[in-house]
Amino acid sequence: MLNKKVEELLNDQINKEFYSAYLYLDFSNYYSAKGLDGFANWYRVQAQEERDHAMMFYDYLQENEVCVTLPAIAAPDKKFDNPSQPLKAALEHEEYVTSLINNIYAAAHEAKDFRTMKFLDWFVKEQGEEEKNARDLISKMELFGGKPEGLYLLDQELAARQYAAPVVSAT
Ligand code: FEO
């Protein structure tokens, strides 16, 4: 049986991950409207990954015989003046999600819930990758995005991203 606080934080994370999916879908929508279909693709794939993250928390709770609760998902409300802003908002958001994962990890550690800590290890690593991807994208935009040809090539590069289901090792 899971510790009550750990259980609540894990359940809340389902909502946070679905919100991340909503947020990135909103970014995708923004870029589509600007004709930047590669950027739109990047965030659409990102939204799919976030949905997977939500379902991993959902499945973990169900496997631990917790009856999951599903409160409303907040609406994304960010407005952007230029195509660089969503990239910076994404990095800020990922840093926030990292803090949430760390918070659950700390609660699990305090409760000596080693199973949940093991489950969260995948997310700890994933957050490192998500923050790096977000930072790399900002750097590329700063280097190339100011010129039409550079922005075009960057858009082409981001168009190549394909969705792949998360790989979670059993060890
Ligand atoms: Fe589910 Fe982008 O972290």
PDB file of C-alpha atoms and ligand atoms in Angstrom:
ATOM      1  CA  MET A   1       0.000   0.000   0.000  1.00  0.00           C
ATOM      2  CA  LEU A   2       1.329   3.425  -0.969  1.00  0.00           C
ATOM      3  CA  ASN A   3       1.972   6.186   1.517  1.00  0.00           C
ATOM      4  CA  LYS A   4      -0.946   8.690   1.334  1.00  0.00           C
ATOM      5  CA  LYS A   5       1.186  11.719   0.489  1.00  0.00           C
ATOM      6  CA  VAL A   6       3.148   9.803  -2.177  1.00  0.00           C
ATOM      7  CA  GLU A   7      -0.135   8.527  -3.618  1.00  0.00           C
ATOM      8  CA  GLU A   8      -1.581  12.062  -3.814  1.00  0.00           C
ATOM      9  CA  LEU A   9       1.531  13.471  -5.473  1.00  0.00           C
ATOM     10  CA  LEU A  10       1.598  10.635  -8.017  1.00  0.00           C
ATOM     11  CA  ASN A  11      -2.076  11.169  -8.760  1.00  0.00           C
ATOM     12  CA  ASP A  12      -1.551  14.912  -9.152  1.00  0.00           C
ATOM     13  CA  GLN A  13       1.279  14.228 -11.591  1.00  0.00           C
ATOM     14  CA  ILE A  14      -1.185  12.569 -13.999  1.00  0.00           C
ATOM     15  CA  ASN A  15      -2.931  15.931 -14.272  1.00  0.00           C
ATOM     16  CA  LYS A  16       0.376  17.800 -14.635  1.00  0.00           C
ATOM     17  CA  GLU A  17       1.531  15.528 -17.458  1.00  0.00           C
ATOM     18  CA  PHE A  18      -1.789  15.857 -19.312  1.00  0.00           C
ATOM     19  CA  TYR A  19      -1.499  19.620 -18.838  1.00  0.00           C
ATOM     20  CA  SER A  20       1.989  19.410 -20.409  1.00  0.00           C
ATOM     21  CA  ALA A  21       0.417  17.610 -23.375  1.00  0.00           C
ATOM     22  CA  TYR A  22      -2.197  20.392 -23.653  1.00  0.00           C
ATOM     23  CA  LEU A  23       0.477  23.076 -23.376  1.00  0.00           C
ATOM     24  CA  TYR A  24       2.608  21.573 -26.141  1.00  0.00           C
ATOM     25  CA  LEU A  25      -0.427  21.013 -28.342  1.00  0.00           C
ATOM     26  CA  ASP A  26      -1.141  24.723 -27.911  1.00  0.00           C
ATOM     27  CA  PHE A  27       2.460  25.505 -28.968  1.00  0.00           C
ATOM     28  CA  SER A  28       1.985  23.219 -31.983  1.00  0.00           C
ATOM     29  CA  ASN A  29      -1.184  25.098 -32.837  1.00  0.00           C
ATOM     30  CA  TYR A  30       0.676  28.436 -32.599  1.00  0.00           C
ATOM     31  CA  TYR A  31       3.420  27.283 -34.975  1.00  0.00           C
ATOM     32  CA  SER A  32       0.909  25.782 -37.433  1.00  0.00           C
ATOM     33  CA  ALA A  33      -0.804  29.156 -37.678  1.00  0.00           C
ATOM     34  CA  LYS A  34       2.597  30.743 -38.453  1.00  0.00           C
ATOM     35  CA  GLY A  35       3.308  28.235 -41.249  1.00  0.00           C
ATOM     36  CA  LEU A  36       6.160  26.671 -39.270  1.00  0.00           C
ATOM     37  CA  ASP A  37       5.034  23.084 -39.707  1.00  0.00           C
ATOM     38  CA  GLY A  38       8.321  21.571 -38.502  1.00  0.00           C
ATOM     39  CA  PHE A  39       8.076  23.345 -35.145  1.00  0.00           C
ATOM     40  CA  ALA A  40       4.391  22.341 -35.040  1.00  0.00           C
ATOM     41  CA  ASN A  41       5.408  18.718 -35.602  1.00  0.00           C
ATOM     42  CA  TRP A  42       8.052  18.889 -32.858  1.00  0.00           C
ATOM     43  CA  TYR A  43       5.528  20.001 -30.251  1.00  0.00           C
ATOM     44  CA  ARG A  44       2.827  17.661 -31.477  1.00  0.00           C
ATOM     45  CA  VAL A  45       5.233  14.746 -30.900  1.00  0.00           C
ATOM     46  CA  GLN A  46       6.159  16.273 -27.523  1.00  0.00           C
ATOM     47  CA  ALA A  47       2.451  16.352 -26.605  1.00  0.00           C
ATOM     48  CA  GLN A  48       2.188  12.632 -27.444  1.00  0.00           C
ATOM     49  CA  GLU A  49       5.134  11.893 -25.146  1.00  0.00           C
ATOM     50  CA  GLU A  50       3.503  13.849 -22.328  1.00  0.00           C
ATOM     51  CA  ARG A  51       0.327  11.838 -22.715  1.00  0.00           C
ATOM     52  CA  ASP A  52       2.474   8.698 -22.373  1.00  0.00           C
ATOM     53  CA  HIS A  53       4.019  10.088 -19.184  1.00  0.00           C
ATOM     54  CA  ALA A  54       0.532  10.693 -17.761  1.00  0.00           C
ATOM     55  CA  MET A  55      -0.471   7.120 -18.554  1.00  0.00           C
ATOM     56  CA  MET A  56       2.673   5.744 -16.905  1.00  0.00           C
ATOM     57  CA  PHE A  57       1.642   7.408 -13.628  1.00  0.00           C
ATOM     58  CA  TYR A  58      -1.938   6.217 -14.147  1.00  0.00           C
ATOM     59  CA  ASP A  59      -0.816   2.618 -14.727  1.00  0.00           C
ATOM     60  CA  TYR A  60       1.570   2.691 -11.769  1.00  0.00           C
ATOM     61  CA  LEU A  61      -1.209   3.793  -9.414  1.00  0.00           C
ATOM     62  CA  GLN A  62      -3.585   1.162 -10.754  1.00  0.00           C
ATOM     63  CA  GLU A  63      -0.916  -1.521 -10.367  1.00  0.00           C
ATOM     64  CA  ASN A  64      -0.718  -0.438  -6.731  1.00  0.00           C
ATOM     65  CA  GLU A  65      -4.479  -0.751  -6.313  1.00  0.00           C
ATOM     66  CA  VAL A  66      -5.101   2.963  -6.074  1.00  0.00           C
ATOM     67  CA  CYS A  67      -8.387   4.281  -7.461  1.00  0.00           C
ATOM     68  CA  VAL A  68      -7.179   7.181  -9.627  1.00  0.00           C
ATOM     69  CA  THR A  69      -8.967  10.551  -9.564  1.00  0.00           C
ATOM     70  CA  LEU A  70      -9.056  12.732 -12.681  1.00  0.00           C
ATOM     71  CA  PRO A  71      -9.745  16.424 -11.985  1.00  0.00           C
ATOM     72  CA  ALA A  72     -10.104  18.993 -14.806  1.00  0.00           C
ATOM     73  CA  ILE A  73      -7.052  19.878 -16.884  1.00  0.00           C
ATOM     74  CA  ALA A  74      -6.204  23.610 -16.900  1.00  0.00           C
ATOM     75  CA  ALA A  75      -6.368  25.469 -20.215  1.00  0.00           C
ATOM     76  CA  PRO A  76      -3.035  26.697 -21.635  1.00  0.00           C
ATOM     77  CA  ASP A  77      -3.168  30.505 -21.649  1.00  0.00           C
ATOM     78  CA  LYS A  78       0.209  31.673 -22.954  1.00  0.00           C
ATOM     79  CA  LYS A  79       0.314  34.322 -25.709  1.00  0.00           C
ATOM     80  CA  PHE A  80       3.391  34.735 -27.889  1.00  0.00           C
ATOM     81  CA  ASP A  81       4.812  37.668 -29.864  1.00  0.00           C
ATOM     82  CA  ASN A  82       7.497  35.749 -31.742  1.00  0.00           C
ATOM     83  CA  PRO A  83       8.498  32.124 -32.549  1.00  0.00           C
ATOM     84  CA  SER A  84      11.298  32.100 -29.944  1.00  0.00           C
ATOM     85  CA  GLN A  85       8.983  32.577 -26.983  1.00  0.00           C
ATOM     86  CA  PRO A  86       7.365  29.105 -26.891  1.00  0.00           C
ATOM     87  CA  LEU A  87      10.861  27.568 -26.820  1.00  0.00           C
ATOM     88  CA  LYS A  88      11.738  29.552 -23.702  1.00  0.00           C
ATOM     89  CA  ALA A  89       8.353  28.808 -22.141  1.00  0.00           C
ATOM     90  CA  ALA A  90       8.991  25.092 -22.807  1.00  0.00           C
ATOM     91  CA  LEU A  91      12.311  25.175 -20.937  1.00  0.00           C
ATOM     92  CA  GLU A  92      10.695  26.957 -17.988  1.00  0.00           C
ATOM     93  CA  HIS A  93       7.917  24.394 -17.977  1.00  0.00           C
ATOM     94  CA  GLU A  94      10.306  21.442 -18.063  1.00  0.00           C
ATOM     95  CA  GLU A  95      12.301  22.899 -15.167  1.00  0.00           C
ATOM     96  CA  TYR A  96       9.025  23.139 -13.258  1.00  0.00           C
ATOM     97  CA  VAL A  97       8.160  19.497 -14.082  1.00  0.00           C
ATOM     98  CA  THR A  98      11.630  18.444 -12.910  1.00  0.00           C
ATOM     99  CA  SER A  99      10.910  20.127  -9.574  1.00  0.00           C
ATOM    100  CA  LEU A 100       7.625  18.196  -9.319  1.00  0.00           C
ATOM    101  CA  ILE A 101       9.316  14.852 -10.018  1.00  0.00           C
ATOM    102  CA  ASN A 102      12.029  15.679  -7.473  1.00  0.00           C
ATOM    103  CA  ASN A 103       9.330  16.515  -4.961  1.00  0.00           C
ATOM    104  CA  ILE A 104       7.620  13.137  -5.401  1.00  0.00           C
ATOM    105  CA  TYR A 105      10.999  11.427  -5.197  1.00  0.00           C
ATOM    106  CA  ALA A 106      11.764  13.198  -1.917  1.00  0.00           C
ATOM    107  CA  ALA A 107       8.363  12.176  -0.478  1.00  0.00           C
ATOM    108  CA  ALA A 108       8.931   8.553  -1.561  1.00  0.00           C
ATOM    109  CA  HIS A 109      12.392   8.616   0.002  1.00  0.00           C
ATOM    110  CA  GLU A 110      11.004   9.955   3.255  1.00  0.00           C
ATOM    111  CA  ALA A 111       8.348   7.205   3.292  1.00  0.00           C
ATOM    112  CA  LYS A 112      11.027   4.570   2.484  1.00  0.00           C
ATOM    113  CA  ASP A 113       8.980   3.746  -0.601  1.00  0.00           C
ATOM    114  CA  PHE A 114      11.803   2.227  -2.634  1.00  0.00           C
ATOM    115  CA  ARG A 115       9.470   0.820  -5.301  1.00  0.00           C
ATOM    116  CA  THR A 116       8.167   4.279  -6.155  1.00  0.00           C
ATOM    117  CA  MET A 117      11.717   5.662  -6.160  1.00  0.00           C
ATOM    118  CA  LYS A 118      12.654   2.970  -8.683  1.00  0.00           C
ATOM    119  CA  PHE A 119       9.599   3.814 -10.781  1.00  0.00           C
ATOM    120  CA  LEU A 120      10.551   7.516 -10.693  1.00  0.00           C
ATOM    121  CA  ASP A 121      14.146   6.865 -11.780  1.00  0.00           C
ATOM    122  CA  TRP A 122      12.984   6.764 -15.424  1.00  0.00           C
ATOM    123  CA  PHE A 123      11.395  10.209 -15.015  1.00  0.00           C
ATOM    124  CA  VAL A 124      14.472  11.680 -13.314  1.00  0.00           C
ATOM    125  CA  LYS A 125      16.555  10.678 -16.352  1.00  0.00           C
ATOM    126  CA  GLU A 126      13.846  11.754 -18.791  1.00  0.00           C
ATOM    127  CA  GLN A 127      13.672  15.232 -17.258  1.00  0.00           C
ATOM    128  CA  GLY A 128      17.416  15.660 -17.827  1.00  0.00           C
ATOM    129  CA  GLU A 129      16.845  14.848 -21.504  1.00  0.00           C
ATOM    130  CA  GLU A 130      13.775  17.071 -21.796  1.00  0.00           C
ATOM    131  CA  GLU A 131      15.604  20.063 -20.329  1.00  0.00           C
ATOM    132  CA  LYS A 132      18.577  19.464 -22.635  1.00  0.00           C
ATOM    133  CA  ASN A 133      16.326  19.243 -25.714  1.00  0.00           C
ATOM    134  CA  ALA A 134      14.606  22.485 -24.718  1.00  0.00           C
ATOM    135  CA  ARG A 135      17.940  24.261 -24.154  1.00  0.00           C
ATOM    136  CA  ASP A 136      19.380  22.965 -27.458  1.00  0.00           C
ATOM    137  CA  LEU A 137      16.356  24.252 -29.340  1.00  0.00           C
ATOM    138  CA  ILE A 138      16.765  27.723 -27.824  1.00  0.00           C
ATOM    139  CA  SER A 139      20.469  27.732 -28.793  1.00  0.00           C
ATOM    140  CA  LYS A 140      19.707  26.684 -32.370  1.00  0.00           C
ATOM    141  CA  MET A 141      17.019  29.345 -32.654  1.00  0.00           C
ATOM    142  CA  GLU A 142      19.417  31.993 -31.374  1.00  0.00           C
ATOM    143  CA  LEU A 143      22.102  30.893 -33.848  1.00  0.00           C
ATOM    144  CA  PHE A 144      19.989  30.368 -36.973  1.00  0.00           C
ATOM    145  CA  GLY A 145      16.400  31.514 -36.393  1.00  0.00           C
ATOM    146  CA  GLY A 146      17.048  35.230 -36.981  1.00  0.00           C
ATOM    147  CA  LYS A 147      17.522  34.708 -40.735  1.00  0.00           C
ATOM    148  CA  PRO A 148      14.745  33.399 -43.035  1.00  0.00           C
ATOM    149  CA  GLU A 149      16.994  30.687 -44.559  1.00  0.00           C
ATOM    150  CA  GLY A 150      18.146  29.595 -41.086  1.00  0.00           C
ATOM    151  CA  LEU A 151      14.586  29.471 -39.783  1.00  0.00           C
ATOM    152  CA  TYR A 152      13.527  27.465 -42.840  1.00  0.00           C
ATOM    153  CA  LEU A 153      16.291  24.886 -42.315  1.00  0.00           C
ATOM    154  CA  LEU A 154      15.565  24.612 -38.600  1.00  0.00           C
ATOM    155  CA  ASP A 155      11.893  24.067 -39.401  1.00  0.00           C
ATOM    156  CA  GLN A 156      12.893  21.293 -41.819  1.00  0.00           C
ATOM    157  CA  GLU A 157      15.029  19.649 -39.136  1.00  0.00           C
ATOM    158  CA  LEU A 158      12.181  19.687 -36.610  1.00  0.00           C
ATOM    159  CA  ALA A 159       9.785  18.247 -39.202  1.00  0.00           C
ATOM    160  CA  ALA A 160      11.794  14.999 -39.064  1.00  0.00           C
ATOM    161  CA  ARG A 161      10.973  14.225 -35.428  1.00  0.00           C
ATOM    162  CA  GLN A 162       8.870  11.085 -35.127  1.00  0.00           C
ATOM    163  CA  TYR A 163       6.867   9.794 -32.206  1.00  0.00           C
ATOM    164  CA  ALA A 164       8.193   6.694 -30.464  1.00  0.00           C
ATOM    165  CA  ALA A 165       6.593   5.089 -27.440  1.00  0.00           C
ATOM    166  CA  PRO A 166       8.734   5.338 -24.283  1.00  0.00           C
ATOM    167  CA  VAL A 167      11.129   2.486 -23.593  1.00  0.00           C
ATOM    168  CA  VAL A 168      11.105   1.521 -19.936  1.00  0.00           C
ATOM    169  CA  SER A 169      13.627  -1.092 -18.915  1.00  0.00           C
ATOM    170  CA  ALA A 170      12.472  -3.782 -16.495  1.00  0.00           C
ATOM    171  CA  THR A 171      15.639  -3.526 -14.418  1.00  0.00           C
TER     172      THR A 171
HETATM  173 FE1  FEO B   1       6.564  14.744 -18.858  1.00  0.00          FE
HETATM  174 FE2  FEO B   1       8.079  16.997 -20.414  1.00  0.00          FE
HETATM  175  O1  FEO B   1       7.904  15.975 -18.907  1.00  0.00           O
END
